[in-house]
Short mmCIF file of C-alpha atoms and ligand atoms in Angstrom, two decimals:
data_model
loop_
_atom_site.label_atom_id
_atom_site.label_comp_id
_atom_site.label_asym_id
_atom_site.label_seq_id
_atom_site.Cartn_x
_atom_site.Cartn_y
_atom_site.Cartn_z
CA MET A 26 -24.11 19.87 -78.26
CA SER A 27 -21.95 21.53 -75.62
CA LYS A 28 -19.31 18.80 -76.03
CA ALA A 29 -19.15 19.45 -79.78
CA ARG A 30 -18.87 23.20 -79.20
CA TRP A 31 -16.25 22.55 -76.49
CA ASN A 32 -14.08 20.69 -79.00
CA GLN A 33 -14.56 23.45 -81.59
CA LEU A 34 -13.51 26.02 -78.99
CA ALA A 35 -10.32 24.05 -78.25
CA ALA A 36 -9.54 23.91 -81.98
CA GLN A 37 -10.16 27.67 -82.34
CA VAL A 38 -7.85 28.42 -79.41
CA LYS A 39 -5.05 26.27 -80.83
CA ARG A 40 -5.32 28.07 -84.19
CA CYS A 41 -5.61 31.59 -82.76
CA ARG A 42 -2.88 34.08 -83.80
CA HIS A 43 -4.56 37.25 -82.55
CA CYS A 44 -1.68 38.50 -80.40
CA PRO A 45 1.57 38.58 -82.45
CA ARG A 46 3.76 39.42 -79.43
CA LEU A 47 2.52 36.38 -77.50
CA ILE A 48 2.63 33.99 -80.44
CA GLU A 49 6.23 35.05 -81.07
CA HIS A 50 7.13 34.63 -77.41
CA CYS A 51 5.58 31.14 -77.19
CA ARG A 52 7.50 30.03 -80.29
CA THR A 53 10.79 31.52 -79.14
CA VAL A 54 10.57 29.89 -75.71
CA ALA A 55 9.69 26.58 -77.41
CA ALA A 56 12.71 26.85 -79.70
CA VAL A 57 15.26 27.97 -77.10
CA LYS A 58 13.91 25.75 -74.26
CA ARG A 59 15.11 25.48 -70.68
CA LYS A 60 18.16 23.24 -70.23
CA ALA A 61 16.26 20.75 -68.05
CA TYR A 62 13.71 20.21 -70.86
CA ARG A 63 16.05 20.39 -73.86
CA HIS A 64 15.04 16.92 -75.09
CA GLU A 65 11.31 17.69 -74.97
CA LYS A 66 9.16 19.02 -77.78
CA TYR A 67 7.45 22.15 -76.44
CA TRP A 68 3.81 22.87 -77.25
CA GLY A 69 4.70 26.51 -78.07
CA ARG A 70 1.23 27.87 -78.99
CA PRO A 71 -2.11 28.83 -77.38
CA VAL A 72 -3.19 26.37 -74.68
CA PRO A 73 -6.80 25.11 -74.65
CA ASN A 74 -8.82 24.48 -71.49
CA LEU A 75 -8.09 21.36 -69.48
CA GLY A 76 -11.28 19.56 -68.53
CA ALA A 77 -14.80 19.32 -69.88
CA PRO A 78 -17.99 21.38 -70.25
CA ASP A 79 -20.74 21.21 -67.58
CA VAL A 80 -18.66 20.88 -64.43
CA GLY A 81 -19.10 21.76 -60.77
CA LEU A 82 -15.83 23.67 -60.46
CA LEU A 83 -14.06 26.03 -62.87
CA VAL A 84 -10.57 27.14 -61.79
CA VAL A 85 -9.40 30.38 -63.43
CA GLY A 86 -5.77 31.48 -63.57
CA LEU A 87 -3.90 34.21 -65.43
CA ALA A 88 -1.77 32.71 -68.23
CA PRO A 89 0.29 29.62 -69.15
CA GLY A 90 3.82 29.41 -67.74
CA ALA A 91 6.59 29.71 -70.36
CA HIS A 92 8.15 26.35 -69.39
CA GLY A 93 4.98 24.93 -67.82
CA ALA A 94 1.80 24.84 -69.93
CA ASN A 95 3.62 26.34 -72.92
CA ARG A 96 5.78 23.20 -72.80
CA THR A 97 3.17 20.58 -71.90
CA GLY A 98 0.14 22.02 -73.77
CA ARG A 99 -2.05 21.52 -70.70
CA MET A 100 -3.28 24.34 -68.50
CA PHE A 101 -1.28 24.87 -65.30
CA THR A 102 0.83 21.72 -65.69
CA GLY A 103 4.57 21.18 -65.69
CA ASP A 104 5.68 23.94 -63.31
CA ARG A 105 5.71 24.74 -59.60
CA SER A 106 2.36 26.56 -59.65
CA GLY A 107 0.82 23.51 -61.30
CA ASP A 108 2.42 21.19 -58.74
CA TRP A 109 0.71 23.16 -55.99
CA LEU A 110 -2.61 23.40 -57.76
CA TYR A 111 -2.93 19.73 -58.76
CA ARG A 112 -1.78 18.47 -55.37
CA ALA A 113 -4.55 20.56 -53.80
CA LEU A 114 -7.12 19.46 -56.40
CA HIS A 115 -6.19 15.84 -55.70
CA ARG A 116 -6.44 16.27 -51.91
CA ALA A 117 -9.94 17.73 -52.39
CA GLY A 118 -11.03 14.94 -54.77
CA PHE A 119 -11.07 17.10 -57.93
CA ALA A 120 -8.18 15.26 -59.66
CA ASN A 121 -7.28 11.57 -59.93
CA GLN A 122 -3.61 12.14 -59.03
CA PRO A 123 -1.40 14.84 -57.53
CA LYS A 124 1.07 14.96 -60.43
CA SER A 125 0.98 17.23 -63.47
CA GLU A 126 4.25 16.68 -65.29
CA SER A 127 3.53 15.98 -68.96
CA ARG A 128 0.74 15.26 -71.46
CA ARG A 129 1.12 11.52 -70.84
CA ASP A 130 1.14 11.45 -67.03
CA GLY A 131 -2.44 10.11 -66.70
CA LEU A 132 -3.86 13.20 -65.00
CA GLU A 133 -7.65 13.45 -65.12
CA LEU A 134 -9.80 16.12 -63.56
CA ILE A 135 -12.98 15.17 -61.73
CA ASP A 136 -15.99 17.49 -62.19
CA THR A 137 -13.47 20.30 -62.78
CA THR A 138 -12.02 22.40 -65.58
CA VAL A 139 -8.91 24.56 -65.43
CA THR A 140 -8.63 27.66 -67.61
CA ASN A 141 -6.74 30.95 -67.89
CA ILE A 142 -7.92 34.42 -68.85
CA CYS A 143 -5.00 34.55 -71.32
CA ARG A 144 -4.16 31.41 -73.32
CA CYS A 145 -0.63 32.23 -74.45
CA ALA A 146 2.46 32.49 -72.24
CA PRO A 147 3.32 36.21 -71.93
CA PRO A 148 6.80 37.69 -71.44
CA ASP A 149 7.39 38.27 -67.70
CA ASN A 150 4.01 36.67 -67.06
CA LYS A 151 2.33 39.96 -67.94
CA PRO A 152 -0.22 40.05 -70.75
CA THR A 153 -1.13 43.56 -71.93
CA ARG A 154 -4.63 44.94 -71.55
CA GLU A 155 -5.16 44.52 -75.29
CA GLU A 156 -4.04 40.87 -75.21
CA LEU A 157 -6.39 40.13 -72.33
CA SER A 158 -9.16 41.79 -74.27
CA ASN A 159 -8.36 39.68 -77.38
CA CYS A 160 -8.60 36.50 -75.31
CA ARG A 161 -11.78 37.51 -73.49
CA PRO A 162 -14.26 35.82 -75.90
CA PHE A 163 -12.58 32.45 -75.22
CA PHE A 164 -12.94 32.98 -71.49
CA SER A 165 -16.56 34.06 -71.80
CA GLU A 166 -17.46 31.00 -73.82
CA THR A 167 -15.56 28.75 -71.40
CA LEU A 168 -17.67 30.10 -68.54
CA GLN A 169 -20.89 29.54 -70.46
CA LEU A 170 -20.01 26.02 -71.61
CA CYS A 171 -18.68 24.94 -68.22
CA ASN A 172 -21.77 26.37 -66.52
CA PRO A 173 -20.04 25.82 -63.15
CA ILE A 174 -21.54 25.94 -59.68
CA VAL A 175 -18.30 27.39 -58.29
CA VAL A 176 -15.81 29.60 -60.13
CA LEU A 177 -12.50 29.84 -58.31
CA ALA A 178 -10.33 32.79 -59.37
CA LEU A 179 -6.62 32.46 -58.60
CA GLY A 180 -5.22 35.94 -58.04
CA ALA A 181 -6.49 39.48 -58.44
CA LEU A 182 -6.34 39.67 -62.25
CA ALA A 183 -8.31 36.44 -62.73
CA TRP A 184 -10.77 37.70 -60.11
CA LYS A 185 -11.28 41.04 -61.85
CA ALA A 186 -11.77 39.39 -65.26
CA THR A 187 -14.22 36.87 -63.78
CA VAL A 188 -16.26 39.54 -61.98
CA ARG A 189 -16.58 41.50 -65.23
CA GLU A 190 -17.64 38.38 -67.09
CA VAL A 191 -20.22 37.15 -64.58
CA ILE A 192 -21.82 40.61 -64.60
CA GLU A 193 -21.85 40.56 -68.40
CA LEU A 194 -23.46 37.09 -68.39
CA GLY A 195 -26.10 38.23 -65.88
CA TRP A 196 -24.85 35.81 -63.22
CA LEU A 197 -24.31 38.78 -60.89
CA GLY A 198 -26.44 41.93 -60.88
CA PRO A 199 -24.74 45.27 -61.60
CA LEU A 200 -23.22 46.50 -58.32
CA ALA A 201 -22.37 49.99 -57.06
CA THR A 202 -18.86 48.74 -56.30
CA SER A 203 -17.15 45.70 -57.73
CA PRO A 204 -16.47 42.96 -55.14
CA GLY A 205 -12.83 43.20 -54.08
CA PHE A 206 -10.32 40.37 -54.23
CA PHE A 207 -8.79 38.73 -51.15
CA HIS A 208 -7.84 35.20 -50.24
CA GLY A 209 -11.00 33.41 -49.14
CA ALA A 210 -13.34 35.92 -50.85
CA ALA A 211 -16.78 34.47 -51.61
CA VAL A 212 -19.51 36.14 -53.67
CA LYS A 213 -22.91 34.57 -54.14
CA LEU A 214 -24.02 34.65 -57.77
CA ASN A 215 -27.46 34.02 -59.23
CA ASN A 216 -28.92 30.52 -59.33
CA HIS A 217 -26.92 29.33 -56.29
CA ARG A 218 -23.58 29.76 -58.01
CA TRP A 219 -20.51 31.10 -56.21
CA LEU A 220 -17.37 33.00 -57.06
CA LEU A 221 -14.46 32.21 -54.73
CA GLY A 222 -11.04 33.85 -54.59
CA SER A 223 -7.63 32.48 -53.66
CA TYR A 224 -4.10 33.77 -53.85
CA HIS A 225 -2.43 32.43 -56.98
CA PRO A 226 -0.14 29.44 -56.23
CA SER A 227 2.83 31.23 -57.85
CA GLN A 228 6.26 30.83 -56.30
CA GLN A 229 6.04 34.48 -55.23
CA ASN A 230 3.19 33.47 -52.91
CA THR A 231 4.15 29.90 -51.99
CA PHE A 232 7.86 30.51 -51.31
CA THR A 233 7.09 33.48 -49.08
CA GLY A 234 4.38 31.66 -47.10
CA ARG A 235 1.71 34.11 -48.25
CA LEU A 236 -0.16 31.06 -49.52
CA THR A 237 0.13 27.77 -47.60
CA GLU A 238 -1.26 24.36 -48.49
CA PRO A 239 -3.85 24.48 -45.65
CA MET A 240 -5.03 27.88 -46.96
CA LEU A 241 -5.55 26.42 -50.44
CA ASP A 242 -7.20 23.31 -48.99
CA ASP A 243 -9.71 25.49 -47.12
CA VAL A 244 -10.76 27.13 -50.40
CA PHE A 245 -11.23 23.78 -52.16
CA GLN A 246 -13.18 22.42 -49.19
CA SER A 247 -15.51 25.45 -49.44
CA ALA A 248 -15.91 24.78 -53.17
CA ARG A 249 -16.75 21.13 -52.50
CA LYS A 250 -19.32 22.08 -49.85
CA LEU A 251 -21.01 24.66 -52.11
CA ILE A 252 -21.20 22.22 -55.04
CA LYS A 253 -22.74 19.58 -52.80
CA GLN A 254 -25.26 22.07 -51.36
CA ARG A 255 -26.42 23.22 -54.79
CA ARG A 256 -26.80 19.63 -56.03
CA THR A 257 -28.83 18.75 -52.97
CA LEU A 258 -31.24 21.57 -53.90
CA SER A 259 -31.82 20.33 -57.45
S1 SF4 B 15 -3.71 35.24 -75.93
FE1 SF4 B 15 -5.70 34.44 -76.62
S2 SF4 B 15 -6.37 35.86 -78.21
FE2 SF4 B 15 -4.15 36.17 -77.94
S3 SF4 B 15 -3.19 34.80 -79.43
FE3 SF4 B 15 -3.31 33.67 -77.51
S4 SF4 B 15 -5.26 32.54 -77.67
FE4 SF4 B 15 -5.31 34.16 -79.21
#
């Protein structure tokens, strides 16, 4: 049942035209292209989740990159952020290979799904509040269908959206103050689930050394440990 709904969700995302500014931007970027990719056919529309329902780990980012996922059609692939993320997922055993270049590169996730809180590439990487709100039902359903043991939010915006959603879903009781984001943040949710936080592997963070590969590896090792612990309990 959840697999059928998962496929329907992907189809709905691909057809969605709720945010005219973003749809226009995705198409324009796909038509103009970056010189290095001028011979490629860009995806140029909303990007569905990469992975499967019912997984141990759900990785949550902000939005597809204009020449990354908006080109490849796969979440977080084809740009520098994706290179960092998939290398780290591979080192931690959550992906079959460290590369994430194109739709035909053989990448497979293991017990993991990658999603974004906004499914269309936004100008300047900044979706508006209204666009994030339009995309929220897709994120909520992704959380429910993935039913993950660990949700890893990459960056403060993904963290904030995830906290709001887990409260809404009853996975975290209403709190006097919302848990704050920092690299290495860990919040215990109901039913032995966890929300973890990491700096986003954007070039802003990786080029400046704010986020290093060992820092990202530590977060994925925590995720692996928590998934194992929960499965030992059941
Ligand atoms: S951002 Fe989300 S809601 Fe807006 S058009 Fe893209 S898929 Fe639809």
